[in-house]
XYZ file of C-alpha atoms in Angstrom:
401
model
C 0.000 0.000 0.000
C 2.964 2.326 0.465
C 4.097 1.723 -3.106
C 3.247 4.477 -5.642
C 1.764 2.745 -8.651
C 2.545 4.742 -11.761
C 2.890 4.129 -15.508
C 5.943 3.138 -17.554
C 8.685 5.799 -17.300
C 10.218 5.484 -20.806
C 7.071 6.417 -22.669
C 7.043 9.839 -24.389
C 4.221 11.219 -22.257
C 5.652 9.827 -19.002
C 7.705 12.907 -18.202
C 4.769 15.274 -18.573
C 2.407 13.030 -16.625
C 4.777 12.615 -13.726
C 5.857 16.247 -13.687
C 2.252 17.431 -13.518
C 1.245 14.523 -11.249
C -1.462 13.478 -13.646
C -1.013 9.745 -13.235
C -4.297 9.044 -11.399
C -6.229 11.670 -13.399
C -5.074 10.181 -16.648
C -5.771 6.605 -15.540
C -9.324 7.443 -14.553
C -9.824 9.499 -17.718
C -9.135 6.481 -19.945
C -12.611 5.208 -19.104
C -14.121 8.297 -20.756
C -12.330 7.926 -24.152
C -14.610 7.299 -27.093
C -13.962 5.414 -30.307
C -13.315 8.648 -32.247
C -10.492 11.200 -31.835
C -12.499 13.708 -29.720
C -11.054 14.437 -26.287
C -13.738 13.883 -23.586
C -12.439 16.874 -21.633
C -11.608 19.624 -24.175
C -13.792 18.225 -26.982
C -10.993 18.745 -29.515
C -9.798 16.135 -32.037
C -6.586 15.424 -30.115
C -6.957 11.715 -29.400
C -4.795 10.312 -32.085
C -3.814 6.700 -32.614
C -0.299 7.538 -31.457
C -1.669 9.042 -28.222
C -3.764 5.968 -27.637
C -0.658 3.770 -28.131
C 1.304 5.839 -25.663
C -1.501 5.496 -23.070
C -1.454 1.738 -23.532
C 2.314 1.626 -23.198
C 2.285 3.947 -20.158
C -0.319 1.892 -18.271
C 1.433 -1.387 -19.036
C 0.897 -4.883 -17.619
C 2.930 -4.161 -14.468
C 0.638 -1.221 -13.656
C -2.417 -3.375 -14.260
C -1.083 -6.158 -12.053
C -0.338 -3.760 -9.199
C -3.740 -2.081 -9.340
C -5.539 -5.434 -9.557
C -3.583 -6.657 -6.552
C -4.671 -3.584 -4.552
C -8.284 -4.243 -5.562
C -8.096 -7.926 -4.509
C -6.567 -6.980 -1.137
C -9.256 -4.354 -0.625
C -12.031 -6.828 -1.430
C -10.537 -9.408 0.949
C -10.244 -6.789 3.688
C -13.866 -5.733 3.168
C -15.062 -9.354 3.299
C -13.154 -10.276 6.433
C -14.082 -7.102 8.310
C -17.743 -7.574 7.362
C -17.687 -11.150 8.743
C -15.949 -10.009 11.912
C -18.396 -7.158 12.345
C -21.394 -9.516 11.959
C -20.003 -11.974 14.526
C -19.208 -9.309 17.120
C -22.532 -7.487 16.681
C -24.396 -10.808 17.086
C -22.505 -11.424 20.350
C -23.377 -7.916 21.527
C -27.089 -8.368 20.708
C -27.343 -11.797 22.360
C -25.559 -10.725 25.535
C -27.704 -7.623 25.918
C -30.778 -9.896 26.012
C -29.134 -12.439 28.344
C -30.069 -11.720 31.975
C -27.264 -14.018 33.199
C -24.613 -12.676 30.825
C -21.036 -12.974 32.059
C -19.862 -10.456 29.420
C -19.463 -6.829 30.461
C -21.712 -5.544 27.692
C -20.947 -1.857 28.332
C -17.182 -2.301 27.988
C -17.620 -4.729 25.103
C -19.824 -2.267 23.182
C -17.310 0.540 23.710
C -14.400 -1.622 22.467
C -16.478 -2.860 19.519
C -17.433 0.673 18.534
C -13.764 1.750 18.540
C -12.747 -1.307 16.513
C -15.445 -0.748 13.860
C -14.436 2.901 13.561
C -10.815 1.874 13.007
C -11.794 -0.704 10.377
C -13.942 1.852 8.535
C -10.998 4.284 8.482
C -8.812 1.640 6.848
C -11.543 0.789 4.364
C -11.689 4.453 3.362
C -7.897 4.490 2.846
C -8.087 1.379 0.689
C -10.874 2.900 -1.382
C -8.744 6.004 -1.979
C -5.778 3.788 -2.989
C -7.914 2.178 -5.670
C -8.983 5.565 -7.013
C -5.506 7.073 -6.792
C -3.007 4.280 -7.318
C -0.075 6.708 -7.161
C -0.906 7.555 -3.533
C 1.158 5.983 -0.784
C -1.047 4.950 2.153
C -0.408 3.274 5.509
C -3.212 1.310 7.154
C -3.691 1.896 10.857
C -3.218 -1.178 13.047
C -6.426 -2.491 14.704
C -4.651 -4.907 17.055
C -5.102 -2.721 20.138
C -8.817 -2.301 19.560
C -9.265 -5.967 18.613
C -7.309 -7.096 21.683
C -9.748 -5.065 23.816
C -12.677 -6.971 22.312
C -10.877 -10.308 22.712
C -10.058 -9.494 26.335
C -13.751 -8.904 27.121
C -14.734 -12.184 25.434
C -11.925 -14.113 27.142
C -12.977 -12.747 30.533
C -16.594 -13.815 29.930
C -15.518 -17.272 28.745
C -13.354 -17.668 31.841
C -16.329 -16.899 34.080
C -18.523 -19.314 32.094
C -15.887 -22.042 32.448
C -15.751 -21.511 36.217
C -19.538 -21.547 36.416
C -19.798 -24.765 34.383
C -17.125 -26.414 36.534
C -19.098 -25.385 39.629
C -22.310 -26.887 38.223
C -20.567 -30.077 37.087
C -19.118 -30.594 40.596
C -22.038 -29.174 42.606
C -21.854 -31.596 45.554
C -18.079 -31.267 45.907
C -18.141 -27.491 45.513
C -21.002 -27.157 48.030
C -19.066 -29.175 50.610
C -15.969 -27.097 49.902
C -17.928 -23.862 50.300
C -19.442 -25.008 53.598
C -16.035 -26.005 54.953
C -14.555 -22.679 53.867
C -17.404 -20.772 55.547
C -16.879 -22.685 58.789
C -13.136 -22.118 58.542
C -13.731 -18.391 58.077
C -16.132 -18.256 61.009
C -13.765 -20.225 63.238
C -10.798 -18.041 62.377
C -12.794 -14.827 62.667
C -14.349 -15.763 66.015
C -11.528 -17.912 67.397
C -10.961 -15.678 70.421
C -14.656 -15.579 71.337
C -14.967 -19.341 70.791
C -12.037 -20.054 73.107
C -13.513 -17.782 75.797
C -16.899 -19.506 75.414
C -15.340 -22.976 75.622
C -13.492 -22.063 78.819
C -16.667 -20.630 80.360
C -18.689 -23.647 79.250
C -16.136 -26.055 80.700
C -16.190 -24.188 84.012
C -19.987 -24.053 84.115
C -20.273 -27.729 83.146
C -17.844 -28.660 85.925
C -19.996 -26.739 88.380
C -23.167 -28.380 87.046
C -21.647 -31.857 87.305
C -20.538 -31.159 90.876
C -24.010 -29.894 91.837
C -25.665 -32.877 90.137
C -23.388 -35.213 92.058
C -24.187 -33.475 95.333
C -27.908 -33.526 94.511
C -27.842 -37.237 93.636
C -25.960 -38.000 96.830
C -28.506 -36.033 98.885
C -31.438 -37.671 97.060
C -29.989 -41.098 97.716
C -29.357 -40.174 101.340
C -32.937 -38.948 101.601
C -34.259 -42.209 100.099
C -32.133 -44.254 102.470
C -33.353 -42.280 105.465
C -36.957 -42.492 104.279
C -36.656 -46.242 103.844
C -35.033 -46.554 107.234
C -37.875 -44.526 108.791
C -40.487 -46.755 107.133
C -38.794 -49.924 108.359
C -38.512 -48.600 111.883
C -42.124 -47.440 111.799
C -43.183 -50.983 110.917
C -41.471 -52.237 114.013
C -42.910 -49.508 116.200
C -46.533 -49.336 115.006
C -48.729 -50.386 112.119
C -50.408 -46.974 111.994
C -47.589 -45.286 110.059
C -47.673 -47.920 107.309
C -51.406 -47.337 106.835
C -50.873 -43.557 106.905
C -48.207 -43.759 104.180
C -50.344 -46.041 101.990
C -53.479 -43.877 102.342
C -51.498 -40.689 101.591
C -49.888 -42.330 98.563
C -53.333 -43.280 97.254
C -54.693 -39.767 97.863
C -51.815 -38.112 96.032
C -51.851 -40.586 93.140
C -55.506 -39.712 92.488
C -55.108 -35.954 92.844
C -56.290 -35.361 96.453
C -53.648 -32.881 97.584
C -55.642 -30.503 99.790
C -55.443 -32.804 102.829
C -53.476 -35.811 104.117
C -53.370 -38.324 106.965
C -50.873 -37.708 109.793
C -50.198 -39.606 113.036
C -51.963 -38.145 116.058
C -49.709 -36.162 118.374
C -51.935 -36.739 121.380
C -52.944 -40.408 121.068
C -50.634 -43.304 120.338
C -51.336 -45.454 117.267
C -54.032 -43.061 116.103
C -54.059 -40.651 113.146
C -55.932 -37.579 112.027
C -56.751 -35.608 108.866
C -54.736 -32.452 108.278
C -55.011 -29.626 105.694
C -52.054 -28.177 103.761
C -51.786 -25.258 106.197
C -51.466 -27.672 109.144
C -55.019 -27.287 110.440
C -57.051 -30.342 111.446
C -59.706 -31.013 108.794
C -62.216 -33.324 110.488
C -64.789 -30.509 110.833
C -64.363 -29.169 107.282
C -64.506 -32.346 105.212
C -67.372 -32.861 102.831
C -69.564 -35.936 103.082
C -67.960 -37.334 99.949
C -64.410 -36.796 101.348
C -65.379 -38.493 104.617
C -66.836 -41.440 102.701
C -63.741 -41.717 100.511
C -61.282 -41.599 103.427
C -63.416 -44.144 105.293
C -63.275 -46.405 102.240
C -59.469 -46.081 102.064
C -59.237 -46.937 105.755
C -61.465 -49.951 105.166
C -59.146 -51.183 102.391
C -56.134 -50.845 104.684
C -57.980 -52.719 107.419
C -58.806 -55.493 104.927
C -55.128 -55.870 104.061
C -54.001 -55.757 107.694
C -55.599 -56.051 111.091
C -55.975 -54.296 114.412
C -54.180 -57.212 116.091
C -51.030 -59.080 115.203
C -52.775 -62.469 115.624
C -55.273 -61.969 112.799
C -52.996 -60.267 110.209
C -52.507 -63.405 108.076
C -56.097 -64.638 108.146
C -57.857 -65.170 104.787
C -60.883 -62.977 104.210
C -64.075 -62.514 102.250
C -65.047 -58.885 101.638
C -68.643 -57.724 101.434
C -68.893 -54.122 100.207
C -72.321 -52.507 100.034
C -72.561 -49.533 97.677
C -69.237 -47.795 98.479
C -69.928 -44.800 96.174
C -72.747 -43.130 98.137
C -72.311 -39.318 98.261
C -69.320 -39.520 95.886
C -68.948 -37.541 92.664
C -68.106 -39.158 89.329
C -64.329 -38.630 89.678
C -64.178 -40.356 93.067
C -66.518 -43.053 91.751
C -63.929 -43.835 89.093
C -61.141 -43.918 91.725
C -63.107 -46.319 93.960
C -63.887 -48.618 91.046
C -60.193 -48.581 90.069
C -59.109 -49.571 93.592
C -61.676 -52.381 93.712
C -60.570 -53.695 90.330
C -57.012 -53.928 91.680
C -58.293 -56.072 94.570
C -60.269 -58.220 92.107
C -57.104 -58.767 90.034
C -55.211 -59.863 93.166
C -58.007 -62.299 94.028
C -57.922 -63.802 90.525
C -54.147 -64.380 90.601
C -54.256 -65.583 94.224
C -52.068 -62.943 95.865
C -52.801 -61.387 99.253
C -55.103 -62.688 101.960
C -58.449 -61.748 100.342
C -60.089 -64.754 98.695
C -63.507 -63.458 97.610
C -65.320 -60.160 97.233
C -69.069 -59.561 97.158
C -69.890 -56.125 95.780
C -73.408 -54.665 96.063
C -74.544 -51.488 94.257
C -77.589 -49.839 92.763
C -75.481 -47.490 90.557
C -75.370 -48.777 86.975
C -72.391 -46.606 86.029
C -70.377 -47.862 89.005
C -71.362 -51.438 88.122
C -70.013 -50.978 84.592
C -66.750 -49.427 85.840
C -66.084 -52.025 88.529
C -66.978 -55.015 86.322
C -65.192 -53.936 83.151
C -62.933 -56.631 81.680
C -60.245 -55.784 79.142
C -61.026 -57.466 75.820
C -57.419 -58.646 75.549
C -57.632 -60.567 78.860
C -59.048 -64.075 79.300
C -62.465 -63.846 81.005
C -62.609 -65.395 84.446
C -65.433 -67.901 84.937
C -65.400 -67.306 88.690
C -66.955 -63.872 88.203
C -70.753 -63.810 88.554
C -73.390 -61.083 88.257
C -76.853 -61.114 89.887
C -79.807 -58.741 90.265
C -81.469 -58.601 93.703
C -85.140 -57.514 93.651
C -87.549 -56.772 96.489
C -91.028 -58.302 96.421
C -93.107 -55.520 97.931
C -96.264 -57.604 98.512
C -94.539 -60.339 100.464
C -91.713 -58.167 101.811
C -89.178 -60.736 100.686
C -86.048 -60.552 98.527
C -85.387 -62.829 95.592
C -82.512 -63.324 93.110
C -83.262 -62.996 89.404
C -81.754 -65.162 86.727
C -78.029 -64.940 86.439
C -76.707 -62.244 84.087
C -74.234 -63.726 81.661
C -71.245 -61.445 80.940
């Protein structure tokens, strides 16, 4: 492109053409020559055969080859830059519409705009070289601008590669990220963690010591309580009954009073409220009946004399739920069912129980048999009716359960 393409120097008109710098003007003017001898510019008959021969000799084959070569280079440059421009503009358009684009579209567009401007400048220079072959031109390098575009694309591709590697190894990368987060937290809070661990160790030591002391005291309390119970058995039978009745009261939710040994009379006990006051004047009829029933059960299990403690017994209980509410009725039926179970398996000194009641609900509660248990054939149910005319009692047919 720096070469000045001119005609043959040893032709007669060469000196004039080169002196007046008419090389390009004359070359372009050849296209306007007609078949006759009229000059297309001055309209005079000056275009002789000799002049035509000199033009042909001046613009010889070497001139034609050089100009054709410039044209072919220009066409190739135009084709390649057009392809490059299409590719880069397509990338720009696609990435602008891509919400997850890794390409910095703003920087890419700026670099692309500069590159296209530089390419257009060179295209203009090449076009002028074709028109004026004698001109010496120098194309401006586009490497800097093109490197800027390539850098933006390379950066985006690098980010895409990292992203794809992350997706391909999701489980491994997730575990790595979690471990790095914990490492960061540990390093960042190491001092606070160490202080916390020391405090925790000290507090835990104190807790363990207190738990040990508590367990030792609880065990000591249990041992003393057991020792007291054993000694009470040897001293009197009242305390054993008191403990059993109180245990039954508490287990069924009666916490507003309890049985305590009498302070004034030996082997006797009394009913006491939570505040320490004696409750025999403030008990309801139902409470009196319930406590009396509990005492009766203790008496059935034991005796008022040492000689009769081991005797076998038959219990007859007539309507024990009089004046009792539904909750206590359930408790009484539960206690009686426990005695019935002991009779069936042959434990204790009670061999038979006869239970009388006119309360259907209590009858159902006391006689209920779990469907998963084997029914006992020794259990019988009867209805006792009064014959008002003869003032006699008779038993109805047996009720089969």
